[in-house]
Amino acid sequence: MSSTPPPHMESPFNALPAVVVALALALFGVEAVLQLGERGLVGGPEAVGWRTMWAQRLAVTPDVFDLFLSYRLPLSDVLLRLFGYSFVHASFTHMLFVVIFVLALGKMVGEIFASWAVLAVFFGSAVMGGVIFGTLIDGRAILFGGYPGAYGLIGAFTFLLWVQLAATGGPQARAFYLIGFLMGIQLIFGLLFGGGLDWVADIAGFATGFLLSFVVSPGGWSRVMAKLRQR
């Protein structure tokens, strides 16, 4: 009597590029520490205020760029904010949606792009999103959280679809359906529940991710032009 061998159980993380898993774990890990601190499980009484403290320390605001341009804030402080604000979120739910975007879009982008290129897209988009937000927005607006970097990955994914449609002769506008849908949802939520100006950084992150892909994707600009010439 033969027995059927048990099916091979493969971890879902095996299907994800290592750089994407590492990035998601970093985002999740920071939030986990903040959650534990708020519950008094680590860090002592002062840990309850860690989220507020790090949001103030790392958030991008128009004031940051005003101080920098007036030589009252060092470049190192600005760079720390531009590279660090992605890791502090308003809540667990805020972080969770960012991680979902990173895992889903990062998987598709990471299967084509090199690991360094995935990081270049995420952090490049976060930096540019912060710069655009800090220089164009006035008032007491504040930016933190990983959405601009995640939208950069959406931009890279859109680039891949755009190139594929160009190669197959399909309508290239279809590549932009996803960002159009997401921005539409964001607009509806903003109208119904109110919202800030974070969408400015999100759009800047998307555009940066799309444009960076011309440089960091395999083959870069020459590959894209070759695909377009095949039409």
PDB file of C-alpha atoms in Angstrom, residues 27 58-59 84-90 94-95 98 122 126 143-150 198 202:
ATOM      1  CA  LEU A  27       9.015  49.185   7.882  1.00  0.00           C
ATOM      2  CA  LEU A  58      12.105  62.851  10.821  1.00  0.00           C
ATOM      3  CA  ALA A  59       9.018  64.442   9.270  1.00  0.00           C
ATOM      4  CA  GLY A  84      14.116  58.482   7.304  1.00  0.00           C
ATOM      5  CA  TYR A  85      10.555  59.798   7.188  1.00  0.00           C
ATOM      6  CA  SER A  86       9.363  56.711   5.296  1.00  0.00           C
ATOM      7  CA  PHE A  87       9.824  54.531   8.390  1.00  0.00           C
ATOM      8  CA  VAL A  88       7.573  56.442  10.806  1.00  0.00           C
ATOM      9  CA  HIS A  89       3.824  56.056  10.351  1.00  0.00           C
ATOM     10  CA  ALA A  90       0.755  57.524  11.999  1.00  0.00           C
ATOM     11  CA  HIS A  94      -0.992  53.301   7.972  1.00  0.00           C
ATOM     12  CA  MET A  95       2.135  51.119   7.997  1.00  0.00           C
ATOM     13  CA  VAL A  98       2.359  50.758   2.871  1.00  0.00           C
ATOM     14  CA  PHE A 122      11.992  53.365  -3.337  1.00  0.00           C
ATOM     15  CA  ALA A 126      10.820  59.053  -1.175  1.00  0.00           C
ATOM     16  CA  LEU A 143       4.839  64.475   5.667  1.00  0.00           C
ATOM     17  CA  PHE A 144       5.854  61.109   7.079  1.00  0.00           C
ATOM     18  CA  GLY A 145       5.229  57.478   6.186  1.00  0.00           C
ATOM     19  CA  GLY A 146       6.235  55.238   3.308  1.00  0.00           C
ATOM     20  CA  TYR A 147       3.637  56.084   0.674  1.00  0.00           C
ATOM     21  CA  PRO A 148       5.886  58.239  -1.588  1.00  0.00           C
ATOM     22  CA  GLY A 149       8.421  55.386  -1.790  1.00  0.00           C
ATOM     23  CA  ALA A 150       5.644  52.842  -2.371  1.00  0.00           C
ATOM     24  CA  ASP A 198       0.354  64.068   1.085  1.00  0.00           C
ATOM     25  CA  ASP A 202       2.717  60.555  -3.698  1.00  0.00           C
TER      26      ASP A 202
END
